[in-house]
Amino acid sequence: AEYQGQEEMHLVEIRIDAEHGWKDKKVRELGLRKGSLILLIRRDQDTVIPRGSTQILEGDLLVIREQIE
């Protein structure tokens, strides 16, 4: 099935290290750009589907969908 009005988008991976500004913040505190969405977080061997209350930890790998303007 195709989605009507589908926007161009791409996926970005961001690894959170000790110095990253998002470390220890909650998803709702990140101030993501409009059209951006954290699809999942790889944490050790687990996959976390994030909510607004999910805390970003050192070592997390975030997969983010970004809308292309």
Short mmCIF file of N, CA, C and O in Angstrom, two decimals:
data_model
loop_
_atom_site.label_atom_id
_atom_site.label_comp_id
_atom_site.label_asym_id
_atom_site.label_seq_id
_atom_site.Cartn_x
_atom_site.Cartn_y
_atom_site.Cartn_z
N ALA A 1 0.84 -1.18 0.00
CA ALA A 1 0.00 0.00 0.00
C ALA A 1 0.88 1.24 0.00
O ALA A 1 1.90 1.28 0.65
N GLU A 2 0.47 2.24 -0.71
CA GLU A 2 1.19 3.51 -0.74
C GLU A 2 0.47 4.50 0.15
O GLU A 2 -0.74 4.44 0.32
N TYR A 3 1.25 5.42 0.70
CA TYR A 3 0.69 6.47 1.54
C TYR A 3 0.55 7.73 0.71
O TYR A 3 1.48 8.17 0.08
N GLN A 4 -0.62 8.30 0.73
CA GLN A 4 -0.86 9.55 0.01
C GLN A 4 -0.16 10.69 0.74
O GLN A 4 -0.19 10.76 1.96
N GLY A 5 0.47 11.57 -0.03
CA GLY A 5 1.12 12.73 0.57
C GLY A 5 2.36 12.38 1.35
O GLY A 5 2.78 13.11 2.23
N GLN A 6 2.96 11.24 1.06
CA GLN A 6 4.15 10.80 1.79
C GLN A 6 5.30 11.78 1.57
O GLN A 6 5.59 12.18 0.46
N GLU A 7 5.92 12.21 2.65
CA GLU A 7 7.03 13.14 2.59
C GLU A 7 8.33 12.38 2.38
O GLU A 7 8.46 11.23 2.77
N GLU A 8 9.31 13.07 1.76
CA GLU A 8 10.64 12.50 1.67
C GLU A 8 11.26 12.46 3.07
O GLU A 8 11.12 13.42 3.83
N MET A 9 11.92 11.36 3.41
CA MET A 9 12.54 11.27 4.73
C MET A 9 13.76 10.36 4.64
O MET A 9 13.93 9.61 3.68
N HIS A 10 14.62 10.48 5.63
CA HIS A 10 15.75 9.57 5.72
C HIS A 10 15.98 9.21 7.18
O HIS A 10 15.46 9.86 8.08
N LEU A 11 16.76 8.15 7.39
CA LEU A 11 17.05 7.67 8.74
C LEU A 11 18.47 8.05 9.11
O LEU A 11 19.38 7.98 8.29
N VAL A 12 18.64 8.45 10.36
CA VAL A 12 19.93 8.84 10.89
C VAL A 12 20.17 8.04 12.17
O VAL A 12 19.25 7.84 12.97
N GLU A 13 21.41 7.58 12.36
CA GLU A 13 21.79 6.91 13.60
C GLU A 13 22.69 7.85 14.39
O GLU A 13 23.62 8.44 13.84
N ILE A 14 22.40 7.98 15.68
CA ILE A 14 23.22 8.81 16.56
C ILE A 14 23.63 7.97 17.76
O ILE A 14 22.77 7.43 18.47
N ARG A 15 24.94 7.86 17.98
CA ARG A 15 25.46 7.15 19.15
C ARG A 15 25.66 8.17 20.27
O ARG A 15 26.26 9.22 20.06
N ILE A 16 25.15 7.86 21.45
CA ILE A 16 25.24 8.76 22.59
C ILE A 16 26.47 8.39 23.41
O ILE A 16 26.54 7.30 23.97
N ASP A 17 27.46 9.32 23.43
CA ASP A 17 28.65 9.08 24.24
C ASP A 17 28.59 9.94 25.50
O ASP A 17 27.62 10.67 25.73
N ALA A 18 29.64 9.86 26.30
CA ALA A 18 29.66 10.55 27.60
C ALA A 18 29.52 12.06 27.46
O ALA A 18 29.02 12.72 28.37
N GLU A 19 29.95 12.61 26.31
CA GLU A 19 29.95 14.06 26.12
C GLU A 19 28.70 14.57 25.40
O GLU A 19 28.54 15.78 25.25
N HIS A 20 27.86 13.67 24.91
CA HIS A 20 26.71 14.09 24.09
C HIS A 20 25.70 14.88 24.93
O HIS A 20 25.41 14.53 26.07
N GLY A 21 25.17 15.95 24.36
CA GLY A 21 24.23 16.81 25.06
C GLY A 21 22.91 16.16 25.42
O GLY A 21 22.17 16.67 26.27
N TRP A 22 22.57 15.05 24.76
CA TRP A 22 21.30 14.37 25.05
C TRP A 22 21.43 13.34 26.16
O TRP A 22 20.43 12.82 26.64
N LYS A 23 22.66 13.01 26.57
CA LYS A 23 22.85 11.97 27.59
C LYS A 23 22.10 12.35 28.86
O LYS A 23 22.17 13.48 29.32
N ASP A 24 21.36 11.39 29.40
CA ASP A 24 20.58 11.50 30.64
C ASP A 24 19.33 12.38 30.52
O ASP A 24 18.65 12.61 31.52
N LYS A 25 19.00 12.84 29.32
CA LYS A 25 17.75 13.59 29.13
C LYS A 25 16.63 12.65 28.74
O LYS A 25 16.86 11.56 28.22
N LYS A 26 15.40 13.10 28.97
CA LYS A 26 14.23 12.36 28.51
C LYS A 26 13.94 12.77 27.06
O LYS A 26 14.25 13.89 26.65
N VAL A 27 13.32 11.86 26.31
CA VAL A 27 13.01 12.13 24.90
C VAL A 27 12.24 13.44 24.76
O VAL A 27 12.53 14.24 23.87
N ARG A 28 11.29 13.69 25.66
CA ARG A 28 10.46 14.90 25.54
C ARG A 28 11.27 16.18 25.73
O ARG A 28 10.82 17.25 25.38
N GLU A 29 12.48 16.08 26.29
CA GLU A 29 13.31 17.25 26.56
C GLU A 29 14.28 17.57 25.42
O GLU A 29 15.01 18.55 25.50
N LEU A 30 14.30 16.76 24.38
CA LEU A 30 15.34 16.89 23.35
C LEU A 30 15.11 18.02 22.37
O LEU A 30 16.06 18.49 21.75
N GLY A 31 13.87 18.46 22.18
CA GLY A 31 13.60 19.54 21.25
C GLY A 31 13.91 19.15 19.81
O GLY A 31 14.55 19.90 19.08
N LEU A 32 13.46 17.98 19.40
CA LEU A 32 13.68 17.51 18.03
C LEU A 32 12.98 18.44 17.04
O LEU A 32 11.94 19.03 17.35
N ARG A 33 13.56 18.53 15.85
CA ARG A 33 12.95 19.35 14.80
C ARG A 33 11.60 18.78 14.40
O ARG A 33 11.36 17.58 14.50
N LYS A 34 10.73 19.66 13.91
CA LYS A 34 9.42 19.23 13.42
C LYS A 34 9.63 18.18 12.33
O LYS A 34 10.47 18.34 11.45
N GLY A 35 8.89 17.10 12.40
CA GLY A 35 9.00 16.04 11.42
C GLY A 35 10.02 14.98 11.78
O GLY A 35 10.15 13.98 11.09
N SER A 36 10.77 15.19 12.88
CA SER A 36 11.74 14.20 13.33
C SER A 36 11.12 13.31 14.40
O SER A 36 10.32 13.78 15.21
N LEU A 37 11.50 12.05 14.38
CA LEU A 37 10.93 11.08 15.32
C LEU A 37 11.99 10.03 15.64
O LEU A 37 12.61 9.47 14.73
N ILE A 38 12.20 9.76 16.93
CA ILE A 38 13.09 8.67 17.32
C ILE A 38 12.28 7.38 17.17
O ILE A 38 11.30 7.16 17.88
N LEU A 39 12.67 6.55 16.21
CA LEU A 39 11.93 5.32 15.94
C LEU A 39 12.25 4.24 16.96
O LEU A 39 11.37 3.52 17.40
N LEU A 40 13.53 4.12 17.31
CA LEU A 40 13.93 3.10 18.27
C LEU A 40 15.27 3.46 18.86
O LEU A 40 16.01 4.30 18.33
N ILE A 41 15.56 2.83 19.99
CA ILE A 41 16.85 2.97 20.65
C ILE A 41 17.42 1.58 20.82
O ILE A 41 16.75 0.68 21.35
N ARG A 42 18.65 1.39 20.33
CA ARG A 42 19.37 0.13 20.58
C ARG A 42 20.18 0.35 21.85
O ARG A 42 21.01 1.25 21.92
N ARG A 43 19.88 -0.44 22.87
CA ARG A 43 20.53 -0.32 24.18
C ARG A 43 21.07 -1.70 24.55
O ARG A 43 20.31 -2.60 24.82
N ASP A 44 22.39 -1.83 24.50
CA ASP A 44 23.04 -3.13 24.65
C ASP A 44 22.45 -4.07 23.59
O ASP A 44 22.51 -3.77 22.42
N GLN A 45 21.85 -5.17 24.01
CA GLN A 45 21.26 -6.11 23.05
C GLN A 45 19.76 -5.90 22.89
O GLN A 45 19.11 -6.66 22.18
N ASP A 46 19.22 -4.89 23.52
CA ASP A 46 17.78 -4.66 23.51
C ASP A 46 17.39 -3.57 22.52
O ASP A 46 18.19 -2.70 22.19
N THR A 47 16.14 -3.62 22.08
CA THR A 47 15.54 -2.57 21.27
C THR A 47 14.45 -1.92 22.11
O THR A 47 13.55 -2.61 22.58
N VAL A 48 14.56 -0.61 22.30
CA VAL A 48 13.59 0.14 23.09
C VAL A 48 12.78 1.01 22.14
O VAL A 48 13.34 1.74 21.32
N ILE A 49 11.46 0.92 22.22
CA ILE A 49 10.59 1.83 21.50
C ILE A 49 10.35 3.01 22.45
O ILE A 49 9.72 2.86 23.49
N PRO A 50 10.88 4.19 22.11
CA PRO A 50 10.88 5.29 23.07
C PRO A 50 9.53 5.97 23.23
O PRO A 50 8.74 6.04 22.30
N ARG A 51 9.31 6.46 24.43
CA ARG A 51 8.17 7.31 24.77
C ARG A 51 8.76 8.63 25.23
O ARG A 51 9.97 8.75 25.39
N GLY A 52 7.92 9.60 25.50
CA GLY A 52 8.40 10.90 25.97
C GLY A 52 9.18 10.81 27.27
O GLY A 52 10.10 11.59 27.52
N SER A 53 8.85 9.82 28.09
CA SER A 53 9.50 9.66 29.39
C SER A 53 10.77 8.81 29.34
O SER A 53 11.45 8.66 30.36
N THR A 54 11.10 8.25 28.18
CA THR A 54 12.28 7.39 28.05
C THR A 54 13.55 8.23 28.22
O THR A 54 13.71 9.26 27.58
N GLN A 55 14.44 7.77 29.09
CA GLN A 55 15.70 8.49 29.32
C GLN A 55 16.77 7.98 28.36
O GLN A 55 16.89 6.77 28.14
N ILE A 56 17.52 8.92 27.78
CA ILE A 56 18.62 8.58 26.87
C ILE A 56 19.86 8.33 27.72
O ILE A 56 20.23 9.16 28.55
N LEU A 57 20.51 7.19 27.49
CA LEU A 57 21.66 6.79 28.29
C LEU A 57 22.92 6.73 27.45
O LEU A 57 22.87 6.52 26.23
N GLU A 58 24.06 6.88 28.11
CA GLU A 58 25.35 6.73 27.44
C GLU A 58 25.42 5.34 26.81
O GLU A 58 25.03 4.35 27.43
N GLY A 59 25.87 5.28 25.56
CA GLY A 59 25.97 4.01 24.84
C GLY A 59 24.76 3.70 23.97
O GLY A 59 24.82 2.80 23.15
N ASP A 60 23.66 4.44 24.15
CA ASP A 60 22.48 4.22 23.31
C ASP A 60 22.77 4.56 21.86
O ASP A 60 23.54 5.48 21.57
N LEU A 61 22.16 3.82 20.96
CA LEU A 61 22.18 4.14 19.53
C LEU A 61 20.74 4.51 19.15
O LEU A 61 19.85 3.67 19.21
N LEU A 62 20.53 5.77 18.78
CA LEU A 62 19.20 6.25 18.40
C LEU A 62 19.03 6.18 16.90
O LEU A 62 19.93 6.57 16.16
N VAL A 63 17.91 5.64 16.45
CA VAL A 63 17.55 5.65 15.03
C VAL A 63 16.43 6.69 14.88
O VAL A 63 15.36 6.54 15.46
N ILE A 64 16.74 7.74 14.12
CA ILE A 64 15.84 8.88 14.00
C ILE A 64 15.38 9.04 12.57
O ILE A 64 16.21 9.00 11.64
N ARG A 65 14.09 9.20 12.38
CA ARG A 65 13.54 9.51 11.06
C ARG A 65 13.46 11.02 10.95
O ARG A 65 12.85 11.69 11.80
N GLU A 66 14.08 11.56 9.90
CA GLU A 66 14.05 13.00 9.68
C GLU A 66 13.34 13.27 8.37
O GLU A 66 13.62 12.64 7.35
N GLN A 67 12.43 14.23 8.41
CA GLN A 67 11.69 14.65 7.21
C GLN A 67 12.58 15.58 6.40
O GLN A 67 13.21 16.47 6.95
N ILE A 68 12.63 15.37 5.10
CA ILE A 68 13.41 16.22 4.21
C ILE A 68 12.49 17.31 3.69
O ILE A 68 11.44 17.01 3.12
N GLU A 69 12.88 18.55 3.90
CA GLU A 69 12.04 19.69 3.49
C GLU A 69 12.15 19.93 2.01
O GLU A 69 13.16 19.82 1.41
#
